[in-house]
């Protein structure tokens, strides 16, 4: 039996009761898994390969990267590289126009190919340089770019064909609904139009989409499903293709579908804002706050002067941050710049509050940005300055300080009792009505108050619902 077994030598210092050395060695090996996130990474040098994403995420990530486009930072100062004695070259911005697939990594000072990153068919000549390592030989850049494109059998050409198929929306719809017939496609378009109308209305109203119980038998499934149900009751043609009359895998009511359409709306809105900014200089306004889900959010606002000489402020988005340190905020801001193809060299101002992580002279976000761009002048937010002045003045003035101490106590006492609340409202009513009759104060016509309901059957709620329906009709016609 010994000739079929390979005996392993034991360490002489090891006791006989010790474990197998092979097992000990394998126990010491630590398998490091890459950190997978569904957030888009603007810098191609920092992306993880598409194949490392879970299989059910790859298609979604490909579509999102295609919608964003290649990372081509405008206004960036490309650094020089040495190629021998007296021979210095750098990346040229005009290459983006000749090669639409070309991407540039600011962190690695290297070129990448978006097409091959999304649909690499194998590491043929030059593929890994444009997908993983990064191309830096600017001296032979044009020749290597043409060689990378290759002919009809090249891997780059294969990736380009796959992208063309992804951009063919008619082909994608046919693949999703399986049956390639005009009738089913028309039904799908009706469902999609209804869902988009409902989502746009809820976004404009700024209300929640989902409910706690979204079952078919639920009486409170959430605003989204209630509006879809109301839409079906209103239109016979919609009812024939929605809900139970639609295929089980094509209802378009899943929360993931809602999220994708919302992201598409946000992307289109952001494109309009970025086109409005163009190549102008701008100021960055940043503040962070904690939302109801106990997550830190960083609000990003752009301030610039438009073509008509008007000062415009545009809110771009809320970005989730793991912490509020200056390094974390700077890293998040750099990623935001990279995703939107912006350069920090175009920043001419930065406005924050007076917190140490924001305005510190040496380690704050202000200092980190000034180290890269000395023209980004810092301005302490006037609203925060006013708040500090009001708080300081209120503390020094005893009557004002007592007022703010008593107000929350009075509100809490009155708010917990309906009897006290009604008594206070009745007292206020008895004081206000005589002044209205004597024309001492305005009634605020057009604001749906009780005193200006002149038509029979009018109520505050009836007027409110008529206003909502009027806005909704205008919204549906868009």
CSV table of C-alpha atoms in Angstrom, one decimal:
chain,number,residue,atom,x,y,z
A,1,UNK,CA,0.0,0.0,0.0
A,2,UNK,CA,3.0,2.3,0.6
A,3,UNK,CA,3.8,2.5,-3.0
A,4,UNK,CA,0.5,4.2,-3.7
A,5,UNK,CA,0.9,6.8,-0.9
A,6,UNK,CA,3.4,9.7,-0.8
A,7,UNK,CA,4.3,10.4,2.7
A,8,UNK,CA,5.0,14.0,3.8
A,9,UNK,CA,8.0,14.7,6.0
A,10,UNK,CA,7.1,16.2,9.3
A,11,UNK,CA,8.9,19.0,11.0
A,12,UNK,CA,11.1,17.4,13.7
A,13,UNK,CA,10.1,20.2,16.1
A,14,UNK,CA,6.4,19.5,15.5
A,15,UNK,CA,4.5,17.2,17.8
A,16,UNK,CA,2.9,14.1,16.5
A,17,UNK,CA,-0.5,15.5,17.2
A,18,UNK,CA,0.0,18.5,14.9
A,19,UNK,CA,-2.0,19.0,11.7
A,20,UNK,CA,-0.9,18.3,8.2
A,21,UNK,CA,1.6,20.9,6.9
A,22,UNK,CA,-0.3,21.2,3.6
A,23,UNK,CA,-3.4,22.0,5.6
A,24,UNK,CA,-1.6,24.5,7.7
A,25,UNK,CA,-0.2,26.2,4.5
A,26,UNK,CA,-3.7,26.3,2.9
A,27,UNK,CA,-5.1,27.8,6.1
A,28,UNK,CA,-2.7,30.7,5.9
A,29,UNK,CA,-3.8,31.6,2.4
A,30,UNK,CA,-6.3,34.5,2.4
A,31,UNK,CA,-8.5,34.9,-0.6
A,32,UNK,CA,-9.0,38.5,-1.3
A,33,UNK,CA,-12.2,39.3,-3.2
A,34,UNK,CA,-12.5,42.6,-5.0
A,35,UNK,CA,-15.0,45.1,-3.7
A,36,UNK,CA,-17.9,45.1,-6.0
A,37,UNK,CA,-20.1,48.2,-6.2
A,38,UNK,CA,-22.9,49.2,-8.6
A,39,UNK,CA,-21.6,52.8,-8.8
A,40,UNK,CA,-20.1,54.0,-12.1
A,41,UNK,CA,-16.3,54.8,-11.9
A,42,UNK,CA,-15.4,57.7,-14.2
A,43,UNK,CA,-11.6,57.1,-14.2
A,44,UNK,CA,-11.0,54.0,-16.5
A,45,UNK,CA,-7.7,53.3,-14.6
A,46,UNK,CA,-9.7,52.6,-11.4
A,47,UNK,CA,-12.4,50.3,-12.9
A,48,UNK,CA,-12.6,46.6,-12.2
A,49,UNK,CA,-13.1,44.3,-15.2
A,50,UNK,CA,-16.6,43.7,-16.3
A,51,UNK,CA,-16.2,40.0,-15.8
A,52,UNK,CA,-15.7,40.4,-12.1
A,53,UNK,CA,-19.2,41.8,-11.6
A,54,UNK,CA,-21.9,39.3,-10.8
A,55,UNK,CA,-23.5,37.8,-13.9
A,56,UNK,CA,-26.8,39.5,-13.3
A,57,UNK,CA,-25.2,42.9,-13.0
A,58,UNK,CA,-23.0,42.9,-16.1
A,59,UNK,CA,-25.7,43.8,-18.6
A,60,UNK,CA,-26.9,46.7,-16.5
A,61,UNK,CA,-23.4,48.0,-16.0
A,62,UNK,CA,-22.6,47.8,-19.7
A,63,UNK,CA,-25.8,49.8,-20.5
A,64,UNK,CA,-25.0,52.5,-17.9
A,65,UNK,CA,-21.4,52.9,-19.1
A,66,UNK,CA,-22.6,53.2,-22.7
A,67,UNK,CA,-25.2,55.8,-21.6
A,68,UNK,CA,-22.5,57.8,-19.8
A,69,UNK,CA,-20.0,57.6,-22.7
A,70,UNK,CA,-16.2,57.4,-22.7
A,71,UNK,CA,-14.3,59.3,-20.1
A,72,UNK,CA,-12.8,62.2,-22.0
A,73,UNK,CA,-12.0,65.0,-19.5
A,74,UNK,CA,-12.3,68.5,-21.1
A,75,UNK,CA,-10.0,71.3,-20.0
A,76,UNK,CA,-7.5,68.9,-18.3
A,77,UNK,CA,-3.8,69.8,-18.4
A,78,UNK,CA,-2.2,66.6,-19.7
A,79,UNK,CA,1.3,66.1,-18.2
A,80,UNK,CA,4.4,65.7,-20.3
A,81,UNK,CA,6.3,62.3,-20.5
A,82,UNK,CA,10.0,61.8,-21.5
A,83,UNK,CA,10.8,59.6,-24.5
A,84,UNK,CA,14.5,59.9,-24.8
A,85,UNK,CA,16.8,62.9,-24.6
A,86,UNK,CA,15.0,66.1,-25.6
A,87,UNK,CA,11.9,64.2,-26.7
A,88,UNK,CA,8.8,65.0,-24.5
A,89,UNK,CA,5.3,64.1,-25.6
A,90,UNK,CA,1.9,64.2,-24.0
A,91,UNK,CA,-1.7,63.1,-24.7
A,92,UNK,CA,-3.5,65.2,-27.3
A,93,UNK,CA,-7.1,66.2,-26.7
A,94,UNK,CA,-7.8,66.1,-30.5
A,95,UNK,CA,-7.4,62.3,-30.5
A,96,UNK,CA,-10.8,62.1,-28.9
A,97,UNK,CA,-12.4,63.4,-32.1
A,98,UNK,CA,-10.6,60.9,-34.3
A,99,UNK,CA,-11.1,57.9,-32.0
A,100,UNK,CA,-14.6,58.1,-30.3
A,101,UNK,CA,-13.8,54.9,-28.3
A,102,UNK,CA,-10.7,56.5,-26.7
A,103,UNK,CA,-10.7,57.2,-22.9
A,104,UNK,CA,-8.1,58.9,-20.7
A,105,UNK,CA,-7.3,58.0,-17.1
A,106,UNK,CA,-6.2,61.0,-15.0
A,107,UNK,CA,-4.8,58.8,-12.2
A,108,UNK,CA,-2.6,56.7,-14.5
A,109,UNK,CA,-2.0,59.2,-17.3
A,110,UNK,CA,-2.9,56.5,-19.8
A,111,UNK,CA,-5.3,55.8,-22.6
A,112,UNK,CA,-8.0,53.1,-22.5
A,113,UNK,CA,-10.7,51.7,-24.9
A,114,UNK,CA,-14.3,51.8,-23.7
A,115,UNK,CA,-15.5,49.3,-26.3
A,116,UNK,CA,-12.9,46.6,-25.4
A,117,UNK,CA,-13.5,47.2,-21.7
A,118,UNK,CA,-17.2,46.4,-22.1
A,119,UNK,CA,-17.0,43.5,-24.6
A,120,UNK,CA,-13.4,42.1,-24.6
A,121,UNK,CA,-13.3,38.9,-26.6
A,122,UNK,CA,-9.9,37.8,-25.4
A,123,UNK,CA,-6.4,39.3,-24.9
A,124,UNK,CA,-5.1,39.6,-28.5
A,125,UNK,CA,-2.4,42.1,-29.5
A,126,UNK,CA,-2.7,45.3,-27.6
A,127,UNK,CA,-6.0,44.5,-25.9
A,128,UNK,CA,-4.7,44.3,-22.3
A,129,UNK,CA,-2.9,47.6,-22.8
A,130,UNK,CA,-6.2,49.3,-23.6
A,131,UNK,CA,-8.3,47.5,-21.0
A,132,UNK,CA,-6.2,46.8,-17.9
A,133,UNK,CA,-2.7,48.3,-18.0
A,134,UNK,CA,-3.2,51.5,-20.0
A,135,UNK,CA,-1.4,52.8,-23.1
A,136,UNK,CA,1.2,55.5,-22.5
A,137,UNK,CA,3.5,55.5,-25.6
A,138,UNK,CA,2.4,58.9,-26.9
A,139,UNK,CA,5.3,58.9,-29.4
A,140,UNK,CA,3.6,56.1,-31.4
A,141,UNK,CA,0.0,56.8,-30.3
A,142,UNK,CA,-1.7,57.3,-33.6
A,143,UNK,CA,-0.1,54.2,-35.2
A,144,UNK,CA,-1.0,52.1,-32.2
A,145,UNK,CA,-4.6,53.4,-32.0
A,146,UNK,CA,-5.1,52.4,-35.7
A,147,UNK,CA,-3.4,49.0,-35.1
A,148,UNK,CA,-5.7,48.5,-32.1
A,149,UNK,CA,-8.8,49.1,-34.2
A,150,UNK,CA,-7.6,46.5,-36.7
A,151,UNK,CA,-9.7,44.9,-39.4
A,152,UNK,CA,-13.1,43.2,-39.5
A,153,UNK,CA,-11.7,40.2,-37.5
A,154,UNK,CA,-10.1,42.2,-34.7
A,155,UNK,CA,-11.4,42.0,-31.1
A,156,UNK,CA,-12.0,45.8,-31.2
A,157,UNK,CA,-14.3,45.4,-34.2
A,158,UNK,CA,-16.1,42.6,-32.4
A,159,UNK,CA,-16.7,44.9,-29.4
A,160,UNK,CA,-17.9,47.7,-31.7
A,161,UNK,CA,-20.5,45.4,-33.3
A,162,UNK,CA,-21.7,44.3,-29.8
A,163,UNK,CA,-22.2,48.0,-28.9
A,164,UNK,CA,-24.1,48.7,-32.1
A,165,UNK,CA,-26.4,45.9,-31.2
A,166,UNK,CA,-26.9,47.3,-27.7
A,167,UNK,CA,-27.7,50.7,-29.1
A,168,UNK,CA,-30.4,49.2,-31.4
A,169,UNK,CA,-33.3,49.8,-29.1
A,170,UNK,CA,-35.8,48.0,-31.5
A,171,UNK,CA,-33.7,44.9,-31.4
A,172,UNK,CA,-33.5,45.1,-27.6
A,173,UNK,CA,-37.2,45.5,-27.1
A,174,UNK,CA,-37.9,42.5,-29.4
A,175,UNK,CA,-35.4,40.4,-27.4
A,176,UNK,CA,-37.1,41.4,-24.1
A,177,UNK,CA,-40.6,40.5,-25.1
A,178,UNK,CA,-39.4,37.5,-27.1
A,179,UNK,CA,-42.0,37.6,-29.8
A,180,UNK,CA,-40.9,39.9,-32.6
A,181,UNK,CA,-44.3,41.2,-33.7
A,182,UNK,CA,-45.7,44.7,-34.1
A,183,UNK,CA,-48.7,44.0,-31.9
A,184,UNK,CA,-46.8,43.0,-28.8
A,185,UNK,CA,-44.3,45.8,-29.4
A,186,UNK,CA,-47.2,48.3,-29.5
A,187,UNK,CA,-48.6,46.9,-26.2
A,188,UNK,CA,-45.2,47.2,-24.6
A,189,UNK,CA,-44.9,50.8,-25.7
A,190,UNK,CA,-48.3,51.6,-24.1
A,191,UNK,CA,-47.2,50.0,-20.8
A,192,UNK,CA,-43.9,51.9,-20.9
A,193,UNK,CA,-45.6,55.2,-21.7
A,194,UNK,CA,-48.0,54.8,-18.8
A,195,UNK,CA,-45.2,53.9,-16.3
A,196,UNK,CA,-43.1,56.8,-17.5
A,197,UNK,CA,-46.1,59.2,-17.1
A,198,UNK,CA,-46.7,58.0,-13.6
A,199,UNK,CA,-43.1,58.2,-12.6
A,200,UNK,CA,-42.7,61.7,-14.0
A,201,UNK,CA,-45.8,62.8,-12.0
A,202,UNK,CA,-44.5,61.4,-8.8
A,203,UNK,CA,-41.1,62.9,-9.3
A,204,UNK,CA,-42.6,66.3,-10.0
A,205,UNK,CA,-44.8,66.0,-6.8
A,206,UNK,CA,-41.8,64.8,-4.8
A,207,UNK,CA,-43.7,62.0,-3.0
A,208,UNK,CA,-42.8,58.4,-2.2
A,209,UNK,CA,-43.3,55.6,-4.7
A,210,UNK,CA,-43.6,52.4,-2.8
A,211,UNK,CA,-45.8,51.3,0.1
A,212,UNK,CA,-45.3,48.8,2.9
A,213,UNK,CA,-47.5,46.2,1.3
A,214,UNK,CA,-47.5,46.0,-2.5
A,215,UNK,CA,-49.6,42.8,-2.9
A,216,UNK,CA,-52.5,42.8,-5.3
A,217,UNK,CA,-55.0,42.5,-2.4
A,218,UNK,CA,-53.5,45.4,-0.4
A,219,UNK,CA,-55.5,48.5,0.1
A,220,UNK,CA,-52.4,50.7,0.4
A,221,UNK,CA,-49.9,49.4,-2.1
A,222,UNK,CA,-48.2,52.8,-2.5
A,223,UNK,CA,-48.5,55.8,-4.7
A,224,UNK,CA,-47.0,54.2,-7.8
A,225,UNK,CA,-49.3,51.2,-8.0
A,226,UNK,CA,-52.3,53.3,-7.0
A,227,UNK,CA,-51.7,55.7,-9.9
A,228,UNK,CA,-51.2,52.8,-12.3
A,229,UNK,CA,-54.5,51.3,-11.2
A,230,UNK,CA,-56.2,54.6,-11.5
A,231,UNK,CA,-54.8,55.0,-15.0
A,232,UNK,CA,-56.1,51.6,-16.0
A,233,UNK,CA,-59.6,52.5,-14.7
A,234,UNK,CA,-59.5,55.7,-16.7
A,235,UNK,CA,-58.4,54.3,-20.1
A,236,UNK,CA,-59.9,51.1,-21.6
A,237,UNK,CA,-56.9,50.7,-24.0
A,238,UNK,CA,-54.5,50.8,-21.1
A,239,UNK,CA,-56.5,48.3,-19.1
A,240,UNK,CA,-56.2,45.8,-21.9
A,241,UNK,CA,-52.4,45.7,-21.8
A,242,UNK,CA,-51.6,46.4,-18.1
A,243,UNK,CA,-51.7,44.4,-14.9
A,244,UNK,CA,-53.1,40.9,-15.3
A,245,UNK,CA,-53.4,41.4,-19.1
A,246,UNK,CA,-49.7,41.8,-19.4
A,247,UNK,CA,-47.1,39.0,-19.5
A,248,UNK,CA,-45.8,38.0,-16.1
A,249,UNK,CA,-42.2,39.0,-16.9
A,250,UNK,CA,-43.2,42.3,-18.6
A,251,UNK,CA,-45.4,44.1,-16.0
A,252,UNK,CA,-43.0,47.1,-15.8
A,253,UNK,CA,-44.1,47.7,-12.2
A,254,UNK,CA,-41.1,46.2,-10.4
A,255,UNK,CA,-39.1,48.7,-8.2
A,256,UNK,CA,-36.0,48.0,-10.2
A,257,UNK,CA,-37.7,49.2,-13.4
A,258,UNK,CA,-38.8,52.3,-11.5
A,259,UNK,CA,-35.3,53.0,-10.4
A,260,UNK,CA,-33.9,52.6,-13.9
A,261,UNK,CA,-36.4,55.0,-15.3
A,262,UNK,CA,-35.7,57.5,-12.5
A,263,UNK,CA,-32.0,57.2,-13.3
A,264,UNK,CA,-32.7,57.8,-16.9
A,265,UNK,CA,-34.7,61.0,-16.0
A,266,UNK,CA,-31.8,62.2,-13.8
A,267,UNK,CA,-29.3,61.5,-16.5
A,268,UNK,CA,-31.2,63.5,-19.1
A,269,UNK,CA,-31.6,66.4,-16.6
A,270,UNK,CA,-27.9,66.3,-15.7
A,271,UNK,CA,-27.0,66.4,-19.4
A,272,UNK,CA,-29.0,69.6,-19.9
A,273,UNK,CA,-27.3,71.2,-16.9
A,274,UNK,CA,-23.8,70.2,-18.1
A,275,UNK,CA,-24.6,71.4,-21.6
A,276,UNK,CA,-25.7,74.7,-20.1
A,277,UNK,CA,-22.4,75.0,-18.3
A,278,UNK,CA,-20.4,74.0,-21.3
A,279,UNK,CA,-16.8,75.1,-21.0
A,280,UNK,CA,-17.5,78.0,-18.6
A,281,UNK,CA,-15.8,78.4,-15.2
A,282,UNK,CA,-17.9,77.6,-12.2
A,283,UNK,CA,-18.1,77.5,-8.4
A,284,UNK,CA,-18.7,74.4,-6.3
A,285,UNK,CA,-21.1,74.6,-3.4
A,286,UNK,CA,-21.1,71.6,-1.1
A,287,UNK,CA,-22.8,70.7,2.1
A,288,UNK,CA,-23.5,67.4,3.9
A,289,UNK,CA,-26.4,66.2,5.9
A,290,UNK,CA,-27.9,63.0,7.3
A,291,UNK,CA,-31.1,61.7,5.7
A,292,UNK,CA,-34.0,59.7,7.4
A,293,UNK,CA,-32.2,56.4,6.7
A,294,UNK,CA,-29.2,57.6,8.8
A,295,UNK,CA,-26.8,57.9,5.8
A,296,UNK,CA,-24.5,60.9,5.2
A,297,UNK,CA,-25.3,62.6,1.9
A,298,UNK,CA,-23.2,65.3,0.2
A,299,UNK,CA,-25.2,67.8,-1.8
A,300,UNK,CA,-23.4,69.2,-4.9
A,301,UNK,CA,-24.4,72.6,-6.4
A,302,UNK,CA,-22.9,74.3,-9.4
A,303,UNK,CA,-22.9,78.1,-9.6
A,304,UNK,CA,-22.0,79.8,-12.9
A,305,UNK,CA,-22.8,82.7,-15.2
A,306,UNK,CA,-24.9,81.7,-18.3
A,307,UNK,CA,-24.7,83.2,-21.8
A,308,UNK,CA,-27.1,86.0,-20.9
A,309,UNK,CA,-24.9,87.2,-18.0
A,310,UNK,CA,-27.2,85.8,-15.3
A,311,UNK,CA,-25.9,84.0,-12.2
A,312,UNK,CA,-27.3,80.5,-12.2
A,313,UNK,CA,-27.3,77.8,-9.5
A,314,UNK,CA,-28.0,74.2,-10.4
A,315,UNK,CA,-28.4,71.3,-8.0
A,316,UNK,CA,-26.8,68.3,-9.6
A,317,UNK,CA,-27.2,65.4,-7.1
A,318,UNK,CA,-26.9,63.9,-3.7
A,319,UNK,CA,-23.8,61.7,-3.2
A,320,UNK,CA,-23.6,59.1,-0.5
A,321,UNK,CA,-20.4,59.4,1.5
A,322,UNK,CA,-19.1,56.8,4.1
A,323,UNK,CA,-17.7,59.6,6.3
A,324,UNK,CA,-17.4,63.4,6.3
A,325,UNK,CA,-13.6,63.7,6.5
A,326,UNK,CA,-12.0,66.1,4.1
A,327,UNK,CA,-10.1,63.2,2.3
A,328,UNK,CA,-13.4,61.3,1.8
A,329,UNK,CA,-15.2,64.3,0.5
A,330,UNK,CA,-12.4,65.2,-1.9
A,331,UNK,CA,-12.2,61.6,-3.2
A,332,UNK,CA,-16.0,61.6,-3.8
A,333,UNK,CA,-15.8,65.0,-5.6
A,334,UNK,CA,-13.0,63.8,-7.8
A,335,UNK,CA,-15.1,60.7,-8.8
A,336,UNK,CA,-18.0,63.0,-9.5
A,337,UNK,CA,-15.8,65.2,-11.8
A,338,UNK,CA,-14.5,62.1,-13.6
A,339,UNK,CA,-18.0,60.7,-14.3
A,340,UNK,CA,-19.3,64.0,-15.7
A,341,UNK,CA,-16.1,64.6,-17.7
A,342,UNK,CA,-15.2,67.8,-15.8
A,343,UNK,CA,-11.8,69.1,-14.7
A,344,UNK,CA,-11.0,70.7,-11.4
A,345,UNK,CA,-9.0,73.3,-13.2
A,346,UNK,CA,-12.2,75.0,-14.3
A,347,UNK,CA,-13.2,75.7,-10.7
A,348,UNK,CA,-13.0,79.3,-9.7
A,349,UNK,CA,-14.7,79.3,-6.4
A,350,UNK,CA,-15.7,77.0,-3.5
A,351,UNK,CA,-18.3,77.7,-0.9
A,352,UNK,CA,-18.9,75.6,2.3
A,353,UNK,CA,-19.8,76.1,6.0
A,354,UNK,CA,-17.2,76.9,8.7
A,355,UNK,CA,-16.7,73.3,9.8
A,356,UNK,CA,-13.1,72.2,10.3
A,357,UNK,CA,-13.3,69.4,7.7
A,358,UNK,CA,-14.5,71.9,5.1
A,359,UNK,CA,-12.7,75.2,5.8
A,360,UNK,CA,-9.5,74.2,7.6
A,361,UNK,CA,-6.5,76.0,6.3
A,362,UNK,CA,-4.2,73.0,6.2
A,363,UNK,CA,-6.3,69.8,6.1
A,364,UNK,CA,-9.8,70.8,5.1
A,365,UNK,CA,-11.5,70.3,1.7
A,366,UNK,CA,-10.7,73.9,0.9
A,367,UNK,CA,-7.0,73.3,1.3
A,368,UNK,CA,-7.1,70.0,-0.7
A,369,UNK,CA,-8.7,71.7,-3.7
A,370,UNK,CA,-6.4,74.8,-3.5
A,371,UNK,CA,-3.4,72.5,-3.6
A,372,UNK,CA,-4.5,71.4,-7.1
A,373,UNK,CA,-6.1,74.7,-8.3
A,374,UNK,CA,-4.9,77.9,-6.7
A,375,UNK,CA,-7.7,79.9,-8.5
A,376,UNK,CA,-10.5,78.1,-6.6
A,377,UNK,CA,-11.0,80.8,-4.0
A,378,UNK,CA,-12.9,79.9,-0.8
A,379,UNK,CA,-15.9,81.8,0.4
A,380,UNK,CA,-17.6,81.1,3.7
A,381,UNK,CA,-21.3,80.4,3.0
A,382,UNK,CA,-23.4,83.6,3.8
A,383,UNK,CA,-26.3,81.5,5.0
A,384,UNK,CA,-24.2,79.8,7.6
A,385,UNK,CA,-22.6,83.1,8.6
A,386,UNK,CA,-26.1,84.6,9.2
A,387,UNK,CA,-27.0,81.5,11.3
A,388,UNK,CA,-24.0,82.0,13.5
A,389,UNK,CA,-24.8,85.7,13.9
A,390,UNK,CA,-28.4,85.0,14.8
A,391,UNK,CA,-27.5,82.3,17.3
A,392,UNK,CA,-24.9,84.5,19.0
A,393,UNK,CA,-27.3,87.4,19.1
A,394,UNK,CA,-30.1,85.3,20.5
A,395,UNK,CA,-27.9,84.0,23.3
A,396,UNK,CA,-26.8,87.5,24.4
A,397,UNK,CA,-30.4,88.8,24.3
A,398,UNK,CA,-32.3,87.4,27.3
A,399,UNK,CA,-35.9,88.0,25.9
A,400,UNK,CA,-35.1,86.4,22.6
A,401,UNK,CA,-33.4,83.5,24.3
A,402,UNK,CA,-36.4,82.9,26.5
A,403,UNK,CA,-38.7,83.1,23.5
A,404,UNK,CA,-36.9,80.3,21.8
A,405,UNK,CA,-37.0,78.3,25.0
A,406,UNK,CA,-40.7,78.7,25.5
A,407,UNK,CA,-41.9,78.2,21.9
A,408,UNK,CA,-41.1,74.4,21.7
A,409,UNK,CA,-42.6,73.9,25.2
A,410,UNK,CA,-45.9,75.6,24.1
A,411,UNK,CA,-45.9,73.6,20.8
A,412,UNK,CA,-45.5,70.3,22.6
A,413,UNK,CA,-48.2,71.2,25.2
A,414,UNK,CA,-50.7,72.2,22.5
A,415,UNK,CA,-49.8,69.6,20.0
A,416,UNK,CA,-50.5,66.6,22.2
A,417,UNK,CA,-54.1,67.6,23.0
A,418,UNK,CA,-56.8,68.0,20.3
A,419,UNK,CA,-58.8,70.0,22.9
A,420,UNK,CA,-56.1,72.5,23.5
A,421,UNK,CA,-55.4,72.8,19.7
A,422,UNK,CA,-59.0,73.5,18.9
A,423,UNK,CA,-59.3,76.1,21.7
A,424,UNK,CA,-56.2,77.9,20.3
A,425,UNK,CA,-57.6,77.8,16.8
A,426,UNK,CA,-61.0,79.1,17.9
A,427,UNK,CA,-59.3,82.0,19.8
A,428,UNK,CA,-57.3,82.8,16.7
A,429,UNK,CA,-60.4,82.7,14.6
A,430,UNK,CA,-62.2,85.1,16.8
A,431,UNK,CA,-59.4,87.6,16.5
A,432,UNK,CA,-58.8,87.3,12.7
A,433,UNK,CA,-62.4,87.4,11.4
A,434,UNK,CA,-63.2,90.9,12.7
A,435,UNK,CA,-60.0,92.2,11.2
A,436,UNK,CA,-60.9,90.6,7.8
A,437,UNK,CA,-64.3,92.2,7.9
A,438,UNK,CA,-62.8,95.6,8.5
A,439,UNK,CA,-60.3,95.1,5.7
A,440,UNK,CA,-57.4,95.3,8.0
A,441,UNK,CA,-55.7,92.2,6.7
A,442,UNK,CA,-55.7,90.4,3.3
A,443,UNK,CA,-57.6,87.2,2.9
A,444,UNK,CA,-55.0,85.6,0.5
A,445,UNK,CA,-57.3,84.9,-2.4
A,446,UNK,CA,-56.3,82.0,-4.6
A,447,UNK,CA,-54.7,80.0,-1.8
A,448,UNK,CA,-57.6,77.7,-1.1
A,449,UNK,CA,-58.5,79.2,2.3
A,450,UNK,CA,-61.9,78.7,3.9
A,451,UNK,CA,-62.8,82.3,3.6
A,452,UNK,CA,-62.5,82.4,-0.2
A,453,UNK,CA,-64.6,79.3,-1.1
A,454,UNK,CA,-67.3,81.1,-3.0
A,455,UNK,CA,-68.8,78.3,-5.1
A,456,UNK,CA,-71.4,76.0,-3.8
A,457,UNK,CA,-70.0,72.6,-2.8
A,458,UNK,CA,-66.4,74.0,-2.6
A,459,UNK,CA,-64.2,72.6,0.1
A,460,UNK,CA,-60.5,72.9,0.7
A,461,UNK,CA,-60.0,69.3,-0.3
A,462,UNK,CA,-62.2,69.5,-3.4
A,463,UNK,CA,-60.2,72.5,-4.6
A,464,UNK,CA,-57.0,70.7,-3.8
A,465,UNK,CA,-58.0,67.7,-5.9
A,466,UNK,CA,-59.1,69.8,-8.8
A,467,UNK,CA,-55.7,71.5,-8.7
A,468,UNK,CA,-53.9,68.1,-8.8
A,469,UNK,CA,-56.1,66.9,-11.7
A,470,UNK,CA,-55.4,70.0,-13.7
A,471,UNK,CA,-51.7,69.7,-13.2
A,472,UNK,CA,-51.8,66.0,-14.0
A,473,UNK,CA,-53.7,66.6,-17.3
A,474,UNK,CA,-51.1,69.1,-18.3
A,475,UNK,CA,-48.4,66.6,-17.3
A,476,UNK,CA,-49.8,63.8,-19.3
A,477,UNK,CA,-50.0,65.9,-22.5
A,478,UNK,CA,-46.3,66.6,-22.4
